[in-house]
Coordinates of C-alpha atoms and ligand atoms in Angstrom, one line a residue:
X1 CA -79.0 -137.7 -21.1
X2 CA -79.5 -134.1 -20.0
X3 CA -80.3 -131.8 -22.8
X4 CA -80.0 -128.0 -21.9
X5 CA -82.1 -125.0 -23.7
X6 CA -80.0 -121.7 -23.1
X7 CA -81.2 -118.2 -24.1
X8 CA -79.4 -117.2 -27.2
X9 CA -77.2 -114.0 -26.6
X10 CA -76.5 -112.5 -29.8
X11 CA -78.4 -109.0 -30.5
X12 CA -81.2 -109.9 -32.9
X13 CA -81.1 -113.4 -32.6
X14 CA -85.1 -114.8 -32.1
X15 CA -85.2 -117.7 -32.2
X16 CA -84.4 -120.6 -30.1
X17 CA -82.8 -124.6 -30.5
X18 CA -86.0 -126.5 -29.4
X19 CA -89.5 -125.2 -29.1
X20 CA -92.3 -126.9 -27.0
X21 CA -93.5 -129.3 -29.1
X22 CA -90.3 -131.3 -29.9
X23 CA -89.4 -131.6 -26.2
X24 CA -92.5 -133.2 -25.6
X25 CA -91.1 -135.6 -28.1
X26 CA -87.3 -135.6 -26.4
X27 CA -89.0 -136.2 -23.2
X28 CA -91.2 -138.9 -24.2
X29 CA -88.4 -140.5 -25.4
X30 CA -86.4 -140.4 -22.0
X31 CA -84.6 -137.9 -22.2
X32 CA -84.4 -135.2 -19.3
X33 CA -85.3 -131.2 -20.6
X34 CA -83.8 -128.3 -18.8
X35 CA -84.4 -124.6 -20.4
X36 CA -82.9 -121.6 -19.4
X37 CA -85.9 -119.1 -18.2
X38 CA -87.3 -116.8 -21.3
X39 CA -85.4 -119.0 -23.5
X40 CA -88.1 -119.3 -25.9
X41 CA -90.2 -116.0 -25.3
X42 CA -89.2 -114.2 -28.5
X43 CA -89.5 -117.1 -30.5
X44 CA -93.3 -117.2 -29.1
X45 CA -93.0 -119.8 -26.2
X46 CA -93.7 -119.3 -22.7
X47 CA -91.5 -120.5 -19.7
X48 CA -95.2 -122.6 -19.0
X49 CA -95.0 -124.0 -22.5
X50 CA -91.6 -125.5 -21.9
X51 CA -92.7 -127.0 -18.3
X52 CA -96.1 -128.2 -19.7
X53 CA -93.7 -130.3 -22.5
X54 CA -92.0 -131.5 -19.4
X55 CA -89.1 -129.6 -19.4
X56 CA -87.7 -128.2 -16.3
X57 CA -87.1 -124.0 -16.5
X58 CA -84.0 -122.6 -14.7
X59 CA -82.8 -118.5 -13.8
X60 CA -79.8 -120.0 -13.2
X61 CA -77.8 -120.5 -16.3
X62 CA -74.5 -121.3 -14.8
X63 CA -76.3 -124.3 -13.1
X64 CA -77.9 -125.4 -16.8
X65 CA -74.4 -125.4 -18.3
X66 CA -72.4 -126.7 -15.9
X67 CA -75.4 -129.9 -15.6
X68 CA -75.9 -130.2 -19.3
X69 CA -74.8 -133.2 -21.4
X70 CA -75.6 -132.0 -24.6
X71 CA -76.1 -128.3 -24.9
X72 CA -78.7 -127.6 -27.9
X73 CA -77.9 -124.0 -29.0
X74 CA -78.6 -122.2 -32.6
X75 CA -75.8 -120.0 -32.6
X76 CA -72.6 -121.5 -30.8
X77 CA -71.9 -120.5 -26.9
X78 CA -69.3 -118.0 -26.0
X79 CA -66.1 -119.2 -24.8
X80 CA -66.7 -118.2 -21.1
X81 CA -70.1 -120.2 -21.4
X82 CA -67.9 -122.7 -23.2
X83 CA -66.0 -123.2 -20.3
X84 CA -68.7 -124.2 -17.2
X85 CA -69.7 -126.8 -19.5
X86 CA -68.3 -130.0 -18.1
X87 CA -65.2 -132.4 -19.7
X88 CA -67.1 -134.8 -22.2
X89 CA -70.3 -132.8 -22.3
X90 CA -71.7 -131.7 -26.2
X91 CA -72.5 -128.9 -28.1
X92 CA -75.1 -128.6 -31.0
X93 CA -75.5 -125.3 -33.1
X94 CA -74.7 -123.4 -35.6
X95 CA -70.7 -123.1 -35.4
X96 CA -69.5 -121.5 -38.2
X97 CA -66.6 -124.3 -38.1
X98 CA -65.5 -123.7 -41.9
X99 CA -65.8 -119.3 -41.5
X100 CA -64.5 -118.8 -37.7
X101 CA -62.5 -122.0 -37.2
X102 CA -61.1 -120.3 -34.0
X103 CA -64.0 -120.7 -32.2
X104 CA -63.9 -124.1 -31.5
X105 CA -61.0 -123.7 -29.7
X106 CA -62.1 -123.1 -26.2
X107 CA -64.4 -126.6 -27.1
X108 CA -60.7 -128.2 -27.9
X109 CA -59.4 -127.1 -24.2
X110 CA -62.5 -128.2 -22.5
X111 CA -62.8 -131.5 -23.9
X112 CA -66.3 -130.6 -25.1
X113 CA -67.7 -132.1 -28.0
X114 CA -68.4 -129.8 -30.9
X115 CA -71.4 -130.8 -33.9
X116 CA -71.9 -127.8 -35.8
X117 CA -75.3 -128.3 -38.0
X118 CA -73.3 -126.6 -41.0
X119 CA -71.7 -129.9 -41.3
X120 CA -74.2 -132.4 -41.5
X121 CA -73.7 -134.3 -44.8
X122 CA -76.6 -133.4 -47.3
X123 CA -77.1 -137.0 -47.7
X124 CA -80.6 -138.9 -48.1
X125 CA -80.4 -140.2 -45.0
X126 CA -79.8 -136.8 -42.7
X127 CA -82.1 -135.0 -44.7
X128 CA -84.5 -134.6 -41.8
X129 CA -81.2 -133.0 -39.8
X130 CA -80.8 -130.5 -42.6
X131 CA -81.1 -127.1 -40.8
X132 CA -79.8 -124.9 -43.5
X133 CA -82.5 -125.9 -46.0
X134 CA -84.8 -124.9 -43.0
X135 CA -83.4 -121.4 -42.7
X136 CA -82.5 -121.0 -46.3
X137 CA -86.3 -121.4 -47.2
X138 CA -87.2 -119.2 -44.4
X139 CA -85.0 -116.5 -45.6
X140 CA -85.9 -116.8 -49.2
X141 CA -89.4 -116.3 -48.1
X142 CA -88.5 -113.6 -46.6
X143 CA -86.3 -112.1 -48.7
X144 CA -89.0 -111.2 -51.3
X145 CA -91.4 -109.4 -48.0
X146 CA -88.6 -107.2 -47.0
X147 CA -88.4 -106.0 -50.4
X148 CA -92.2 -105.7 -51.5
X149 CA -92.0 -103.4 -48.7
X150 CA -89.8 -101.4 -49.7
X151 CA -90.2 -101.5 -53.7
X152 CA -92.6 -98.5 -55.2
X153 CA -94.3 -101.0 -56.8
X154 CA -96.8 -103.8 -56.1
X155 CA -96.2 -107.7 -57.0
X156 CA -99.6 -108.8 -58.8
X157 CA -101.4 -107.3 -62.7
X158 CA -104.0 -105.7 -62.1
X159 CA -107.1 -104.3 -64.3
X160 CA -108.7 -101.7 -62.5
X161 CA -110.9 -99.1 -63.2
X162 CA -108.2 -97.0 -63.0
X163 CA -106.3 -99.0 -65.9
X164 CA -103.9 -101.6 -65.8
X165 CA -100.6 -101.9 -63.1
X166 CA -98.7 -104.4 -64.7
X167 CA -96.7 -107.5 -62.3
X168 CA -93.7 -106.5 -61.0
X169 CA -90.7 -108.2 -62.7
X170 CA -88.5 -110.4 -60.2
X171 CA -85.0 -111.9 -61.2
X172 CA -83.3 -114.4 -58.9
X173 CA -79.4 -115.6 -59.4
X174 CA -78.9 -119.0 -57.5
X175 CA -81.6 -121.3 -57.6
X176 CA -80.7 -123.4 -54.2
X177 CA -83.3 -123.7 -51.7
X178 CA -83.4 -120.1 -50.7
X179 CA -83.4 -118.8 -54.5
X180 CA -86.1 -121.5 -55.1
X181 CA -88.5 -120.2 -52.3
X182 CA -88.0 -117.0 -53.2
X183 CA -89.0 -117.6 -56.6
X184 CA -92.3 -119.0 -55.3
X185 CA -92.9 -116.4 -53.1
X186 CA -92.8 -114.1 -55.5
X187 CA -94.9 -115.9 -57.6
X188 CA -97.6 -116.2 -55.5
X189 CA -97.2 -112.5 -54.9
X190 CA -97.9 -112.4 -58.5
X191 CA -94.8 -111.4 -60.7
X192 CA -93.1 -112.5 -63.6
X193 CA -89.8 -114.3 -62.0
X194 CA -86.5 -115.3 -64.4
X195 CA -84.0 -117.4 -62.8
X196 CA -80.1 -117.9 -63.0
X197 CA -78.0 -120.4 -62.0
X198 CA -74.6 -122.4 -63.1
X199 CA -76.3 -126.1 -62.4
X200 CA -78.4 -126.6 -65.4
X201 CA -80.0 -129.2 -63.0
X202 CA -81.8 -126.0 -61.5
X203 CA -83.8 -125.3 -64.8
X204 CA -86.2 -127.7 -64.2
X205 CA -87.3 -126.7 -60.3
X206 CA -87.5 -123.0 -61.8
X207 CA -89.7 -123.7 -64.4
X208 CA -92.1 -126.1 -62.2
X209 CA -92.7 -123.0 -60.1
X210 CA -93.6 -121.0 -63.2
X211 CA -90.4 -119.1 -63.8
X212 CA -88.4 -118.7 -66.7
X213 CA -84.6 -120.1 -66.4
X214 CA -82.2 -118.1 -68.2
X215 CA -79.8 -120.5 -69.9
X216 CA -76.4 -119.5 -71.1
X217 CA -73.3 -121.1 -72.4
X218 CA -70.3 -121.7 -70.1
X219 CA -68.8 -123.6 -72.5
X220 CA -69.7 -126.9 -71.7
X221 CA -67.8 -126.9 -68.6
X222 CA -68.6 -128.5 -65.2
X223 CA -70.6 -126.4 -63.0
X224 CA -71.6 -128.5 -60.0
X225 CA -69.5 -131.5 -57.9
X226 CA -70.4 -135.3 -56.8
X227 CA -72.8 -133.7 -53.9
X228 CA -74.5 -131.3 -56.4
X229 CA -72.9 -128.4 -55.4
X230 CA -71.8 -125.3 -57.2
X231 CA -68.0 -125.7 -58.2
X232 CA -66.1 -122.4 -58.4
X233 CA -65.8 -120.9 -61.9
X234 CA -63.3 -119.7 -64.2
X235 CA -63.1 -116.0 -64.3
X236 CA -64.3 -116.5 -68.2
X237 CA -67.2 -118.5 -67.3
X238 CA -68.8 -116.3 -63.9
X239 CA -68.6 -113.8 -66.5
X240 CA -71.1 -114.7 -68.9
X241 CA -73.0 -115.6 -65.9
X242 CA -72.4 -112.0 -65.0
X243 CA -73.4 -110.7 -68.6
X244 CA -76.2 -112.3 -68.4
X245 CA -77.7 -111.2 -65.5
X246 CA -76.8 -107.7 -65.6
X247 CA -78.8 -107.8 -68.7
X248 CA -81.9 -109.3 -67.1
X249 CA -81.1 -106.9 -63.5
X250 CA -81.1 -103.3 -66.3
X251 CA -85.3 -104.5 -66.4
X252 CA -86.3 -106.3 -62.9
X253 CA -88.2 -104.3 -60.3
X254 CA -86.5 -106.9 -57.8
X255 CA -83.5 -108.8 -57.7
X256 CA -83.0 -111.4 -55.1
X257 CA -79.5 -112.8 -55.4
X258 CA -78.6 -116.1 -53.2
X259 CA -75.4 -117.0 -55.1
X260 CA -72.3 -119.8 -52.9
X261 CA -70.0 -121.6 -53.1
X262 CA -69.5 -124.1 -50.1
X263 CA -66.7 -122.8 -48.1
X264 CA -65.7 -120.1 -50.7
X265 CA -66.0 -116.2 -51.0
X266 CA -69.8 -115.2 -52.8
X267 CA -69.1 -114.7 -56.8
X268 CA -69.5 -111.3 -57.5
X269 CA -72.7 -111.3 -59.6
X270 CA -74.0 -107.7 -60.3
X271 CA -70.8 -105.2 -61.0
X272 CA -70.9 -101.7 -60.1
X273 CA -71.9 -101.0 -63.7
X274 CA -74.8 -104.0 -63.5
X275 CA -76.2 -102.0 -60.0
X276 CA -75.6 -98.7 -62.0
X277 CA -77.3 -99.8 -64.9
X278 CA -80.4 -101.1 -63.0
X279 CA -83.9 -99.0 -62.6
X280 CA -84.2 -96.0 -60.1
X281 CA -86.9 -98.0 -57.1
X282 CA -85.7 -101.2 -58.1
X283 CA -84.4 -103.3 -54.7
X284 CA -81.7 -105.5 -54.8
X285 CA -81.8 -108.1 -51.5
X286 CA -78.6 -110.2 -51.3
X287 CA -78.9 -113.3 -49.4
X288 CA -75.0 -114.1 -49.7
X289 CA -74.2 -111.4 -47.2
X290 CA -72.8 -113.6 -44.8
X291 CA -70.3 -115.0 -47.2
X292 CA -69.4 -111.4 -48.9
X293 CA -72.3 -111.2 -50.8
X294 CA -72.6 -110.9 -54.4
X295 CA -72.9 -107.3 -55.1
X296 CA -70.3 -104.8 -55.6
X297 CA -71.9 -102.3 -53.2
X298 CA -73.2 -105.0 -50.6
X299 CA -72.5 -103.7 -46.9
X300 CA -73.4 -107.4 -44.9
X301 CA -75.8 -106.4 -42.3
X302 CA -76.5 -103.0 -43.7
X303 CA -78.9 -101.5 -46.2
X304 CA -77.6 -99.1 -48.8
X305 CA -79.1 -97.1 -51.8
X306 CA -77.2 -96.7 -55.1
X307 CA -78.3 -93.9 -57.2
X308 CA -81.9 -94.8 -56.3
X309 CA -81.2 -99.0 -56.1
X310 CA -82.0 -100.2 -52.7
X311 CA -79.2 -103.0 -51.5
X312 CA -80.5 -104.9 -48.3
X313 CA -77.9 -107.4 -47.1
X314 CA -79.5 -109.2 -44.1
X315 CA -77.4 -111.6 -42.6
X316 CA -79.9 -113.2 -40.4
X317 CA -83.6 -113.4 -42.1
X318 CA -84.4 -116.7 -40.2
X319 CA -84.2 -114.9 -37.0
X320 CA -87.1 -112.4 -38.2
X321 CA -89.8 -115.9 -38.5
X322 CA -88.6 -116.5 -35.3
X323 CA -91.9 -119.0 -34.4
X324 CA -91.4 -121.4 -37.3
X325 CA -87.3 -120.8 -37.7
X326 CA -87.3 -122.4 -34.0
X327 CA -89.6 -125.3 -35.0
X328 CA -87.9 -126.1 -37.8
X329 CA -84.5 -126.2 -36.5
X330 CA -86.1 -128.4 -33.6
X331 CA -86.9 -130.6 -35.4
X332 CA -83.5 -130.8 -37.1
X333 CA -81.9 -130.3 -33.8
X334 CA -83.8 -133.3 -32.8
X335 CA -83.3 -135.9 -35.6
X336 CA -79.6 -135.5 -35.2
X337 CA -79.7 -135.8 -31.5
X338 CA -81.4 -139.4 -31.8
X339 CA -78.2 -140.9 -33.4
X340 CA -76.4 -139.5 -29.8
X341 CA -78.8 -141.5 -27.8
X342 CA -77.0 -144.7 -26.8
X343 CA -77.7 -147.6 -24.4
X344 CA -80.1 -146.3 -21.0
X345 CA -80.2 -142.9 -22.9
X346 CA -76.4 -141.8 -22.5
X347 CA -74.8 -139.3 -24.9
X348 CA -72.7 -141.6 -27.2
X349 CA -70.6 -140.2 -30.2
X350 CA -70.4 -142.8 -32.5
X351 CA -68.2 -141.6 -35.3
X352 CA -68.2 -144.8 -37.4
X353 CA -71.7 -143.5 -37.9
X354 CA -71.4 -141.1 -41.3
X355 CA -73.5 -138.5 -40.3
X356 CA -72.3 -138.4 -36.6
X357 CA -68.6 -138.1 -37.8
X358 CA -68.9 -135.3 -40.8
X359 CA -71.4 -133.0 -38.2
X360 CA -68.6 -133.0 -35.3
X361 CA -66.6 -130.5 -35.4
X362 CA -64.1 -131.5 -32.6
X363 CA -64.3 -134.7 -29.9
X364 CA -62.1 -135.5 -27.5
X365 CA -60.0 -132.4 -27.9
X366 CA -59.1 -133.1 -31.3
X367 CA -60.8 -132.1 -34.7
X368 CA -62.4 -134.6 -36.2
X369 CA -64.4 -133.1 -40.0
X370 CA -61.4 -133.3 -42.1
X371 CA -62.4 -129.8 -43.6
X372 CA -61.8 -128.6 -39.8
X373 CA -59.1 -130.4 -39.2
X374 CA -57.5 -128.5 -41.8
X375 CA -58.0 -125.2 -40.5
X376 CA -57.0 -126.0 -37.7
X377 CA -54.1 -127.4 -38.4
X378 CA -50.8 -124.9 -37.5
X379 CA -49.3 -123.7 -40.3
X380 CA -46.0 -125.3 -41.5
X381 CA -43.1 -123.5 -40.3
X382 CA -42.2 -120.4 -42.0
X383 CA -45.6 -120.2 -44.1
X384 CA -48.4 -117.9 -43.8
X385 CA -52.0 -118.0 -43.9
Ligands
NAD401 P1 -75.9 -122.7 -51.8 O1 -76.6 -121.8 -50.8 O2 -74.6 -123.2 -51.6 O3 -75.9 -121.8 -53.2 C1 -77.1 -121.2 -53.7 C2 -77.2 -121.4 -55.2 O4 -76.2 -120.6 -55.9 C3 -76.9 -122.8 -55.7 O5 -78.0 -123.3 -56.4 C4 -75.7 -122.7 -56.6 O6 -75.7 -123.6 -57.7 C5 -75.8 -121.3 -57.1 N1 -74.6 -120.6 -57.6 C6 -73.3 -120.8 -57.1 N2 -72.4 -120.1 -57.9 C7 -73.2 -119.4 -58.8 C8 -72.9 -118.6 -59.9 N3 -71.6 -118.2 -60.2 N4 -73.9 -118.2 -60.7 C9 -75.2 -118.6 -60.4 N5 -75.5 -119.4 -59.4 C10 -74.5 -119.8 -58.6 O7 -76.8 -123.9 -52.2 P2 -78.0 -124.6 -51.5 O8 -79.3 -123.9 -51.7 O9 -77.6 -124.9 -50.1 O10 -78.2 -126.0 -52.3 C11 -77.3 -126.3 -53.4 C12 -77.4 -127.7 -53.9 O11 -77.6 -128.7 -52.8 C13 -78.7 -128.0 -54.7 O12 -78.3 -128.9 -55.7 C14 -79.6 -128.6 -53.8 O13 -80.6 -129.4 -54.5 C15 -78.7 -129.5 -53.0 N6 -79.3 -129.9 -51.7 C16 -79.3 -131.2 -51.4 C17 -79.9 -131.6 -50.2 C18 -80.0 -133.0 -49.7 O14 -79.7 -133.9 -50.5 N7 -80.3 -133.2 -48.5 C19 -80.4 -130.6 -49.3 C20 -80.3 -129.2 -49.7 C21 -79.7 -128.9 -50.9

C-alpha cells in the first residue's frame, strides 16, 4: 500500500497527518511513504526528517495524488485534488461528514473511499484511533493560555511583600475531554476552577483534578445516551443549567465553555444578560465555536469584547500546538490505518469490521455511516430541508 502525506491547504492549518516518527513505524511495517515537499515544516519536521523515516519527499503533488492508495490528510482534500486521486483509492481526515455532508460528493463520483476520523466509534477498542480526544485536550490546554494572556489578572495566590493577589477564579461548562484539560490546566496555573456539566457522571473527573462540580437539579431527567454522550435538553432543563452558570460566570475571572451535542447546534449557555452581568477584564473562550458556540455574542473564528468581556471563539486551537497536534493525530491516523492493511499489504475495506464500517463515510460510490447516509439521501419529493 502507498500512503501519501500532502501539504494541508487551509489558511492556518499547522499541522500535518503523520509526523516522522510514525512513518518510521508505517514503513517498518511494509508499507511504502510518499510526502508531499514542506508537508510537515510548520508542524516542526523537515523534508530530511520524512526521508530519514524512510519516506520518499515529492514537489510534485499531482504525481503523489494521482499514485496514492490511501491519502492521509487532517483536514479533507479539495474537490479538484479529490479528483486526480485514482477509482478505489482512500481518503483519511477530518471530513466534517455530519456538518458539510456535501463534501463527500466529489469522493461519491470518483469512487474514492471516504473515512472521516469524526466517525470512528468511541468504543474501547478504537480508542487508540480517537483523534478528537487528541485535539480536544490540545485545545483545552490551550484554551486557558490564550486567555491568561489576555486576562488582567494572573492564575496563582500569591503573598508577596507587596500583599496578597489572590487566584484567579476559573469556571468551565462541559466537562468532556477538552473542559477536563482545561480544568487542569488551569489548575496547575493555580486557580480556583468550578465545573458544569448535564452528565452527573462528570462530577467525579472534576473533582479528582481539584475542582468543584456545580450540581443542579434537572429534574431527574436523562442527560446522557447508551455511548455517554450528552442528549439534548428540554428548554426547561438547559435553563437551570443556564441559571446556574450565569450565576457562577457574574464572579469568574475566566470562563472556558466547551458545551455539544453530537451532531446538534451548541446549547446556548451564557445569555446576553449572563455576558452582561459578568466582570469588566473577565475572558470568556468558547470552544463550541465550530458548532455555533455557546455564547450569545460568540462570532466563530473571531474575538469580540462586550462591555469590557473578552469573547475568543477559536475554531482551530489544535492547529496552534502544531508539533504535538501532528503526533497525536499520527498516531491516531496510524492505528486506524492497520485495520486497512490486508493480505501482502493491500488497502482492504473490510466493513464487517465495526470500526472500519462506522469511520467510512462513503465506499464504492455509495454512503455507507448510516448517519451519512441520511444526509445524503435526496429529499422526498416535494419536502424541504
Ligand atoms: P463533547 O465535545 O460532545 O461535549 C463536551 C461536554 O459538554 C460533554 O461533557 C457534555 O456532557 C457537555 N454538555 C453538553 N450539553 C451540555 C449542557 N447543556 N450543559 C452542560 N454541559 C453540556 O464531548 P466529549 O468531550 O467529546 O466527550 C463526551 C463523552 O464521551 C464523555 O462521556 C467522555 O467520557 C466520552 N468519551 C468516550 C471515549 C471512549 O470511550 N473512547 C472517548 C472520548 C470521550
Amino acid at each position: 500500500m502507498n500512503v501519501s502525506i500532502p501539504k494541508e491547504m487551509r489558511p492556518g492549518e499547522r499541522r500535518v497527518a503523520l509526523a516522522p516518527d510514525t512513518v518510521r513505524k508505517l514503513v517498518a511495517s511494509g508499507l511504502s511513504v510518499v510526502a508531499e515537499a514542506g508537508a510537515g515544516l510548520e508542524a516542526g519536521f523537515s523534508d530530511a526528517d520524512f526521508t530519514a523515516a524512510g519516506a520518499a519527499v515529492t514537489l510534485d503533488r499531482a504525481a503523489l495524488l494521482a499514485g496514492a492508495d490511501l491519502l492521509a490528510c487532517v483536514n479533507g482534500p479539495e474537490p479538484a485534488d479529490v479528483a486526480l486521486l485514482r477509482k478505489g483509492a482512500a481518503v483519511i481526515g477530518f471530513l466534517r461528514p455530519l456538518d458539510e455532508p456535501d463534501g463527500l460528493r466529489p469522493f461519491l463520483e470518483a469512487g474514492v473511499t471516504a473515512f472521516s476520523m469524526e466517525l470512528v466509534p468511541r468504543s474501547t477498542r478504537a480508542q487508540a484511533m480517537d483523534a478528537l480526544s487528541s485535539m480536544a485536550t490540545i485545545a483545552g490546554y490551550k484554551a486557558v493560555l490564550l486567555a491568561a494572556s489576555r486576562m488582567p489578572k494572573m492564575f496563582p495566590l500569591l503573598m508577596t511583600a507587596a500583599g496578597t493577589v489572590p487566584p484567579a477564579k476559573v469556571l468551565v461548562v462541559g466537562a468532556g475531554v477538552a473542559g477536563l484539560m482545561a480544568i487542569a490546566t488551569a489548575r496547575r496555573l493555580g486557580a480556583n476552577v468550578e465545573a458544569y456539566d448535564v452528565r452527573q457522571a462528570a462530577g467525579e473527573e472534576v473533582r479528582s483534578l481539584g475542582a468543584r462540580f456545580l450540581d443542579v437539579d434537572l429534574g431527574g431527567i436523562q442527560t446522557q445516551d447508551a455511548g455517554g454522550y450528552a442528549v439534548e435538553l428540554s428548554p426547561e432543563a438547559l435553563k437551570r443549567g443556564r441559571d446556574l452558570v450565569a450565576k457562577h460566570a457574574s464572579d469568574a475571572d475566566l470562563v472556558v465553555t466547551t458545551a455539544q451535542v453530537p451532531g446538534r447546534k451548541a446549547p446556548l449557555m451564557l445569555d446576553e444578560a449572563a455576558v452582561n452581568g459578568m466582570k469588566p477584564g473577565a475572558v470568556i473562550v468558547d470552544l463550541a465555536a465550530p458548532t455555533g458556540g455557546n455564547t450569545a455574542y460568540t462570532q466563530p473564528g473571531e474575538n469580540n469584547v462586550v462591555r469590557g468581556v473578552t469573547i475568543l471563539a477559536p475554531l482551530n486551537l489544535a492547529a496552534t500546538v502544531p508539533l504535538h497536534a501532528s503526533q497525536l493525530y499520527a498516531r491516531n491516523v496510524a492505528a486506524f490505518l492497520r485495520l486497512l492493511v490486508g493480505e501482502g499489504g493491500t488497502l482492504v475495506v473490510n466493513l464487517n469490521d465495526d470500526v472500519v464500517a462506522g469511520a467510512c463515510a462513503v465506499h464504492d460510490g455509495k454512503p455507507v455511516n448510516p448517519r451519512v447516509a441520511a444526509l445524503l439521501a435526496p429529499a422526498p419529493s416535494g419536502a424541504t430541508r
